Protein backbone atom coordinates (compact mmCIF):
# COMPACT_ATOMS: atom_id res chain seq x y z
CA UNK A 1 0.00 0.00 0.00
CA UNK A 2 1.37 3.43 -0.95
CA UNK A 3 1.85 6.16 1.65
CA UNK A 4 -0.06 9.39 1.31
CA UNK A 5 0.90 13.03 1.61
CA UNK A 6 -1.46 15.97 2.02
CA UNK A 7 -0.19 19.11 0.24
CA UNK A 8 -1.54 22.64 0.49
CA UNK A 9 -0.67 24.99 -2.37
CA UNK A 10 -1.08 28.42 -0.76
CA UNK A 11 -3.32 30.98 -2.45
CA UNK A 12 -0.52 33.55 -2.18
CA UNK A 13 1.68 31.12 -4.12
CA UNK A 14 -0.60 30.16 -7.01
CA UNK A 15 -2.24 33.58 -7.56
CA UNK A 16 -1.15 37.22 -7.74
CA UNK A 17 -2.60 38.08 -4.38
CA UNK A 18 -3.26 41.77 -4.93
CA UNK A 19 -4.67 41.54 -8.48
CA UNK A 20 -8.22 40.21 -8.68
CA UNK A 21 -8.54 36.67 -10.13
CA UNK A 22 -5.01 36.41 -11.54
CA UNK A 23 -3.32 33.02 -11.61
CA UNK A 24 0.45 32.33 -11.63
CA UNK A 25 0.45 29.78 -14.44
CA UNK A 26 4.23 29.23 -14.40
CA UNK A 27 4.16 28.35 -10.70
CA UNK A 28 1.19 26.03 -11.17
CA UNK A 29 3.07 24.24 -13.90
CA UNK A 30 6.18 23.75 -11.74
CA UNK A 31 4.09 22.56 -8.79
CA UNK A 32 2.29 20.05 -11.00
CA UNK A 33 5.67 18.75 -12.18
CA UNK A 34 6.72 18.19 -8.56
CA UNK A 35 3.44 16.45 -7.80
CA UNK A 36 4.15 14.13 -10.72
CA UNK A 37 7.54 13.34 -9.13
CA UNK A 38 5.76 12.29 -5.92
CA UNK A 39 3.42 9.95 -7.79
CA UNK A 40 6.38 8.47 -9.67
CA UNK A 41 7.96 7.73 -6.28
CA UNK A 42 4.94 5.72 -5.14
CA UNK A 43 3.44 8.43 -3.00
CA UNK A 44 -0.28 9.22 -3.22
CA UNK A 45 -1.21 12.87 -3.01
CA UNK A 46 -4.25 14.69 -1.65
CA UNK A 47 -4.08 18.27 -2.92
CA UNK A 48 -5.71 21.26 -1.23
CA UNK A 49 -5.30 24.75 -2.63
CA UNK A 50 -5.96 28.19 -1.24
CA UNK A 51 -7.94 31.08 -2.70
CA UNK A 52 -5.57 34.05 -3.05
CA UNK A 53 -7.05 36.76 -5.24
CA UNK A 54 -9.90 34.46 -6.38
CA UNK A 55 -11.44 34.42 -2.93
CA UNK A 56 -10.12 36.75 -0.30
CA UNK A 57 -10.72 40.15 -1.89
CA UNK A 58 -14.43 39.71 -2.59
CA UNK A 59 -15.01 37.66 0.56
CA UNK A 60 -13.54 40.52 2.56
CA UNK A 61 -15.55 43.22 0.79
CA UNK A 62 -18.82 41.39 1.48
CA UNK A 63 -17.76 40.13 4.94
CA UNK A 64 -18.54 36.53 4.03
CA UNK A 65 -16.39 35.09 6.84
CA UNK A 66 -18.78 36.71 9.33
CA UNK A 67 -21.81 34.96 7.87
CA UNK A 68 -25.16 36.62 7.21
CA UNK A 69 -25.17 40.29 8.14
CA UNK A 70 -28.60 41.90 8.16
CA UNK A 71 -29.38 45.52 7.40
CA UNK A 72 -25.99 46.27 5.92
CA UNK A 73 -25.42 48.00 2.61
CA UNK A 74 -22.18 46.94 1.03
CA UNK A 75 -20.03 49.11 -1.14
CA UNK A 76 -20.64 47.67 -4.60
CA UNK A 77 -23.74 46.40 -6.29
CA UNK A 78 -24.18 42.95 -4.83
CA UNK A 79 -26.02 41.36 -1.96
CA UNK A 80 -24.14 38.89 0.23
CA UNK A 81 -25.99 36.03 -1.48
CA UNK A 82 -24.77 37.17 -4.87
CA UNK A 83 -21.24 37.55 -3.48
CA UNK A 84 -21.37 33.96 -2.12
CA UNK A 85 -22.27 32.73 -5.61
CA UNK A 86 -19.57 34.84 -7.28
CA UNK A 87 -16.81 33.71 -4.92
CA UNK A 88 -17.83 30.07 -5.42
CA UNK A 89 -17.73 30.65 -9.16
CA UNK A 90 -14.31 32.34 -8.96
CA UNK A 91 -12.99 29.44 -6.89
CA UNK A 92 -14.27 26.97 -9.49
CA UNK A 93 -12.34 28.99 -12.08
CA UNK A 94 -9.13 28.88 -10.02
CA UNK A 95 -9.67 25.18 -9.45
CA UNK A 96 -10.02 24.65 -13.21
CA UNK A 97 -6.53 26.19 -13.70
CA UNK A 98 -5.16 23.80 -11.08
CA UNK A 99 -6.84 20.82 -12.75
CA UNK A 100 -5.57 21.93 -16.15
CA UNK A 101 -1.98 22.06 -14.83
CA UNK A 102 -2.38 18.49 -13.56
CA UNK A 103 -4.10 17.01 -16.59
CA UNK A 104 -1.51 18.62 -18.92
CA UNK A 105 0.91 16.18 -17.29
CA UNK A 106 -1.48 13.27 -17.57
CA UNK A 107 -2.05 13.22 -13.83
CA UNK A 108 -5.46 11.68 -13.07
CA UNK A 109 -7.22 14.04 -10.71
CA UNK A 110 -10.73 14.43 -9.32
CA UNK A 111 -11.96 17.65 -7.80
CA UNK A 112 -14.37 17.88 -4.85
CA UNK A 113 -15.61 21.48 -4.34
CA UNK A 114 -16.30 21.95 -0.59
CA UNK A 115 -19.59 23.82 -1.11
CA UNK A 116 -20.93 20.50 -2.49
CA UNK A 117 -19.83 18.22 0.37
CA UNK A 118 -18.81 20.26 3.45
CA UNK A 119 -20.49 22.62 5.88
CA UNK A 120 -19.41 24.75 8.82
CA UNK A 121 -15.96 26.19 9.31
CA UNK A 122 -12.79 25.55 11.32
CA UNK A 123 -10.84 22.28 11.65
CA UNK A 124 -13.94 20.48 12.99
CA UNK A 125 -16.05 21.28 9.91
CA UNK A 126 -18.75 18.78 8.89
CA UNK A 127 -18.23 16.62 5.81
CA UNK A 128 -17.81 13.00 4.83
CA UNK A 129 -14.25 12.09 3.79
CA UNK A 130 -15.15 8.64 2.40
CA UNK A 131 -14.47 9.60 -1.21
CA UNK A 132 -10.98 10.80 -0.25
CA UNK A 133 -10.41 7.66 1.81
CA UNK A 134 -11.51 5.26 -0.93
CA UNK A 135 -9.72 6.91 -3.84
CA UNK A 136 -7.73 4.39 -5.88
CA UNK A 137 -3.95 4.70 -5.65
CA UNK A 138 -2.48 7.14 -8.13
CA UNK A 139 -5.61 9.31 -8.38
CA UNK A 140 -5.09 12.79 -6.94
CA UNK A 141 -8.08 14.10 -5.03
CA UNK A 142 -8.27 17.89 -5.08
CA UNK A 143 -10.21 20.29 -2.89
CA UNK A 144 -9.82 23.92 -1.79
CA UNK A 145 -10.81 26.80 0.51
CA UNK A 146 -14.43 27.76 -0.28
CA UNK A 147 -17.64 29.43 0.91
CA UNK A 148 -19.71 26.76 2.63
CA UNK A 149 -23.13 26.49 4.28
CA UNK A 150 -23.12 26.99 8.05
CA UNK A 151 -25.61 25.99 10.72
CA UNK A 152 -27.48 28.61 12.70
CA UNK A 153 -27.67 32.32 12.07
CA UNK A 154 -24.40 32.54 10.15
CA UNK A 155 -25.92 30.58 7.19
CA UNK A 156 -22.56 30.60 5.37
CA UNK A 157 -18.87 31.08 6.10
CA UNK A 158 -15.35 30.55 4.79
CA UNK A 159 -13.85 27.10 5.13
CA UNK A 160 -10.09 27.59 4.72
CA UNK A 161 -7.84 25.09 3.02
CA UNK A 162 -5.75 25.25 6.20
CA UNK A 163 -8.70 23.70 8.06
CA UNK A 164 -9.40 21.10 5.37
CA UNK A 165 -5.84 19.76 5.59
CA UNK A 166 -6.16 19.01 9.31
CA UNK A 167 -9.00 16.50 8.92
CA UNK A 168 -7.56 15.08 5.70
CA UNK A 169 -4.14 14.48 7.29
CA UNK A 170 -5.49 13.10 10.57
CA UNK A 171 -8.45 11.01 9.35
CA UNK A 172 -7.23 9.46 6.09
CA UNK A 173 -5.20 6.28 6.44
CA UNK A 174 -1.46 6.11 5.65
CA UNK A 175 -0.81 9.87 5.66
CA UNK A 176 2.94 10.28 6.31
CA UNK A 177 3.17 14.03 6.17
CA UNK A 178 1.49 17.37 5.54
CA UNK A 179 3.33 19.95 3.45
CA UNK A 180 2.42 23.63 3.18
CA UNK A 181 3.85 25.18 -0.01
CA UNK A 182 3.97 28.94 0.38
CA UNK A 183 4.81 32.05 -1.64
CA UNK A 184 7.34 34.71 -0.67
CA UNK A 185 8.99 32.93 2.28
CA UNK A 186 11.28 29.93 2.82
CA UNK A 187 9.30 28.76 5.83
CA UNK A 188 8.41 30.27 9.20
CA UNK A 189 10.50 33.35 9.95
CA UNK A 190 11.60 34.48 13.42
CA UNK A 191 10.16 37.93 12.70
CA UNK A 192 8.19 39.51 9.85
CA UNK A 193 10.40 40.20 6.84
CA UNK A 194 11.88 43.71 6.56
CA UNK A 195 12.84 44.77 3.00
CA UNK A 196 16.62 44.79 2.56
CA UNK A 197 17.28 42.86 5.78
CA UNK A 198 18.28 39.23 6.14
CA UNK A 199 15.45 36.91 7.17
CA UNK A 200 15.97 34.45 10.01
CA UNK A 201 14.38 31.16 8.99
CA UNK A 202 13.33 28.83 11.80
CA UNK A 203 14.42 25.38 10.60
CA UNK A 204 12.42 23.73 13.37
CA UNK A 205 9.60 25.08 15.45
CA UNK A 206 8.08 23.91 18.73
CA UNK A 207 4.64 24.97 19.85
CA UNK A 208 5.87 26.98 22.86
CA UNK A 209 8.16 29.07 20.69
CA UNK A 210 5.53 29.84 18.02
CA UNK A 211 3.08 31.29 20.46
CA UNK A 212 5.37 33.18 22.83
CA UNK A 213 4.19 36.70 23.65
CA UNK A 214 3.57 38.86 20.63
CA UNK A 215 5.39 36.41 18.40
CA UNK A 216 2.33 34.74 16.91
CA UNK A 217 0.70 38.05 16.06
CA UNK A 218 3.82 39.18 14.26
CA UNK A 219 3.86 36.01 12.20
CA UNK A 220 0.23 36.52 11.27
CA UNK A 221 1.20 39.83 9.74
CA UNK A 222 3.60 37.93 7.44
CA UNK A 223 0.61 36.49 5.59
CA UNK A 224 -1.60 34.04 7.43
CA UNK A 225 1.30 31.87 8.53
CA UNK A 226 -0.06 31.89 12.09
CA UNK A 227 -3.08 29.80 11.00
CA UNK A 228 -0.90 27.29 9.13
CA UNK A 229 1.40 26.87 12.14
CA UNK A 230 -1.56 26.48 14.48
CA UNK A 231 -3.27 23.90 12.27
CA UNK A 232 0.09 22.23 11.59
CA UNK A 233 0.59 21.60 15.31
CA UNK A 234 -2.81 19.91 15.52
CA UNK A 235 -1.52 17.47 12.91
CA UNK A 236 1.98 16.99 14.39
CA UNK A 237 0.37 16.07 17.70
CA UNK A 238 -1.20 13.08 15.93
CA UNK A 239 2.20 11.75 14.86
CA UNK A 240 2.20 13.09 11.29
CA UNK A 241 5.17 15.11 10.03
CA UNK A 242 4.49 18.72 9.05
CA UNK A 243 6.75 20.87 6.89
CA UNK A 244 6.36 24.46 5.62
CA UNK A 245 8.41 25.26 2.52
CA UNK A 246 8.67 27.74 -0.31
CA UNK A 247 6.75 26.67 -3.40
CA UNK A 248 8.80 29.01 -5.57
CA UNK A 249 12.04 27.03 -5.57
CA UNK A 250 12.86 24.07 -7.73
CA UNK A 251 12.06 20.73 -6.10
CA UNK A 252 11.49 21.87 -2.51
CA UNK A 253 7.84 20.82 -2.41
CA UNK A 254 8.61 17.42 -3.93
CA UNK A 255 11.58 16.94 -1.56
CA UNK A 256 9.45 17.85 1.45
CA UNK A 257 6.69 15.46 0.32
CA UNK A 258 9.19 12.64 -0.14
CA UNK A 259 10.71 13.23 3.31
CA UNK A 260 14.08 14.41 1.98
CA UNK A 261 16.15 17.07 3.74
CA UNK A 262 15.02 20.44 2.42
CA UNK A 263 15.18 24.12 3.35
CA UNK A 264 12.05 25.05 5.27
CA UNK A 265 10.46 24.75 8.70
CA UNK A 266 9.69 21.44 10.31
CA UNK A 267 7.15 21.48 13.14
CA UNK A 268 8.10 19.48 16.23
CA UNK A 269 5.63 17.99 18.67
O1 LIG B 1 -6.96 30.60 1.09
C1 LIG B 1 -10.03 30.76 1.66
O2 LIG B 1 -9.21 29.60 1.62
P1 LIG B 1 -7.67 29.70 2.06
C2 LIG B 1 -11.28 30.55 0.81
O3 LIG B 1 -7.18 28.29 2.00
C3 LIG B 1 -11.95 31.79 0.35
O4 LIG B 1 -7.63 30.22 3.47
C4 LIG B 1 -13.11 31.60 -0.52
C5 LIG B 1 -11.60 33.01 0.67
PDB file of N, CA and C and ligand atoms in Angstrom, residues 8 49-52 55-56 59 87 91 145-147 158-162, ligand 1:
ATOM      1  N   UNK A   8      -0.744  21.404   0.679  1.00  0.00           N
ATOM      2  CA  UNK A   8      -1.537  22.636   0.491  1.00  0.00           C
ATOM      3  C   UNK A   8      -0.736  23.590  -0.368  1.00  0.00           C
ATOM      4  N   UNK A  49      -5.894  23.451  -2.289  1.00  0.00           N
ATOM      5  CA  UNK A  49      -5.304  24.750  -2.631  1.00  0.00           C
ATOM      6  C   UNK A  49      -6.076  25.897  -1.996  1.00  0.00           C
ATOM      7  N   UNK A  50      -5.366  27.012  -1.846  1.00  0.00           N
ATOM      8  CA  UNK A  50      -5.959  28.194  -1.236  1.00  0.00           C
ATOM      9  C   UNK A  50      -6.682  29.039  -2.279  1.00  0.00           C
ATOM     10  N   UNK A  51      -7.085  30.243  -1.859  1.00  0.00           N
ATOM     11  CA  UNK A  51      -7.940  31.076  -2.701  1.00  0.00           C
ATOM     12  C   UNK A  51      -7.199  32.265  -3.310  1.00  0.00           C
ATOM     13  N   UNK A  52      -6.273  32.859  -2.557  1.00  0.00           N
ATOM     14  CA  UNK A  52      -5.565  34.049  -3.047  1.00  0.00           C
ATOM     15  C   UNK A  52      -6.548  35.089  -3.558  1.00  0.00           C
ATOM     16  N   UNK A  55     -10.500  34.594  -4.025  1.00  0.00           N
ATOM     17  CA  UNK A  55     -11.442  34.420  -2.925  1.00  0.00           C
ATOM     18  C   UNK A  55     -11.418  35.538  -1.901  1.00  0.00           C
ATOM     19  N   UNK A  56     -10.216  35.886  -1.472  1.00  0.00           N
ATOM     20  CA  UNK A  56     -10.122  36.749  -0.297  1.00  0.00           C
ATOM     21  C   UNK A  56     -10.637  38.183  -0.512  1.00  0.00           C
ATOM     22  N   UNK A  59     -14.486  38.174  -0.713  1.00  0.00           N
ATOM     23  CA  UNK A  59     -15.014  37.661   0.561  1.00  0.00           C
ATOM     24  C   UNK A  59     -14.857  38.726   1.653  1.00  0.00           C
ATOM     25  N   UNK A  87     -18.073  34.254  -5.449  1.00  0.00           N
ATOM     26  CA  UNK A  87     -16.813  33.714  -4.915  1.00  0.00           C
ATOM     27  C   UNK A  87     -16.731  32.217  -5.223  1.00  0.00           C
ATOM     28  N   UNK A  91     -13.805  30.560  -7.393  1.00  0.00           N
ATOM     29  CA  UNK A  91     -12.991  29.442  -6.891  1.00  0.00           C
ATOM     30  C   UNK A  91     -13.037  28.255  -7.859  1.00  0.00           C
ATOM     31  N   UNK A 145     -10.086  25.862  -0.358  1.00  0.00           N
ATOM     32  CA  UNK A 145     -10.811  26.800   0.507  1.00  0.00           C
ATOM     33  C   UNK A 145     -12.031  27.330  -0.242  1.00  0.00           C
ATOM     34  N   UNK A 146     -13.187  27.450   0.433  1.00  0.00           N
ATOM     35  CA  UNK A 146     -14.433  27.763  -0.284  1.00  0.00           C
ATOM     36  C   UNK A 146     -15.436  28.437   0.659  1.00  0.00           C
ATOM     37  N   UNK A 147     -16.529  28.940   0.090  1.00  0.00           N
ATOM     38  CA  UNK A 147     -17.644  29.432   0.906  1.00  0.00           C
ATOM     39  C   UNK A 147     -18.591  28.259   1.100  1.00  0.00           C
ATOM     40  N   UNK A 158     -16.508  30.940   5.594  1.00  0.00           N
ATOM     41  CA  UNK A 158     -15.345  30.549   4.786  1.00  0.00           C
ATOM     42  C   UNK A 158     -14.656  29.354   5.430  1.00  0.00           C
ATOM     43  N   UNK A 159     -14.602  28.267   4.686  1.00  0.00           N
ATOM     44  CA  UNK A 159     -13.846  27.097   5.130  1.00  0.00           C
ATOM     45  C   UNK A 159     -12.472  27.182   4.460  1.00  0.00           C
ATOM     46  N   UNK A 160     -11.440  27.413   5.266  1.00  0.00           N
ATOM     47  CA  UNK A 160     -10.086  27.589   4.723  1.00  0.00           C
ATOM     48  C   UNK A 160      -9.461  26.247   4.364  1.00  0.00           C
ATOM     49  N   UNK A 161      -8.614  26.275   3.359  1.00  0.00           N
ATOM     50  CA  UNK A 161      -7.837  25.085   3.018  1.00  0.00           C
ATOM     51  C   UNK A 161      -6.971  24.648   4.192  1.00  0.00           C
ATOM     52  N   UNK A 162      -6.571  25.591   5.031  1.00  0.00           N
ATOM     53  CA  UNK A 162      -5.746  25.248   6.201  1.00  0.00           C
ATOM     54  C   UNK A 162      -6.544  24.428   7.219  1.00  0.00           C
TER      55      UNK A 162
HETATM   56  O1  LIG B   1      -6.960  30.598   1.086  1.00  0.00           O
HETATM   57  C1  LIG B   1     -10.030  30.759   1.658  1.00  0.00           C
HETATM   58  O2  LIG B   1      -9.207  29.605   1.621  1.00  0.00           O
HETATM   59  P1  LIG B   1      -7.668  29.704   2.059  1.00  0.00           P
HETATM   60  C2  LIG B   1     -11.284  30.551   0.810  1.00  0.00           C
HETATM   61  O3  LIG B   1      -7.183  28.286   1.996  1.00  0.00           O
HETATM   62  C3  LIG B   1     -11.953  31.794   0.351  1.00  0.00           C
HETATM   63  O4  LIG B   1      -7.634  30.223   3.468  1.00  0.00           O
HETATM   64  C4  LIG B   1     -13.109  31.602  -0.520  1.00  0.00           C
HETATM   65  C5  LIG B   1     -11.601  33.007   0.669  1.00  0.00           C
END
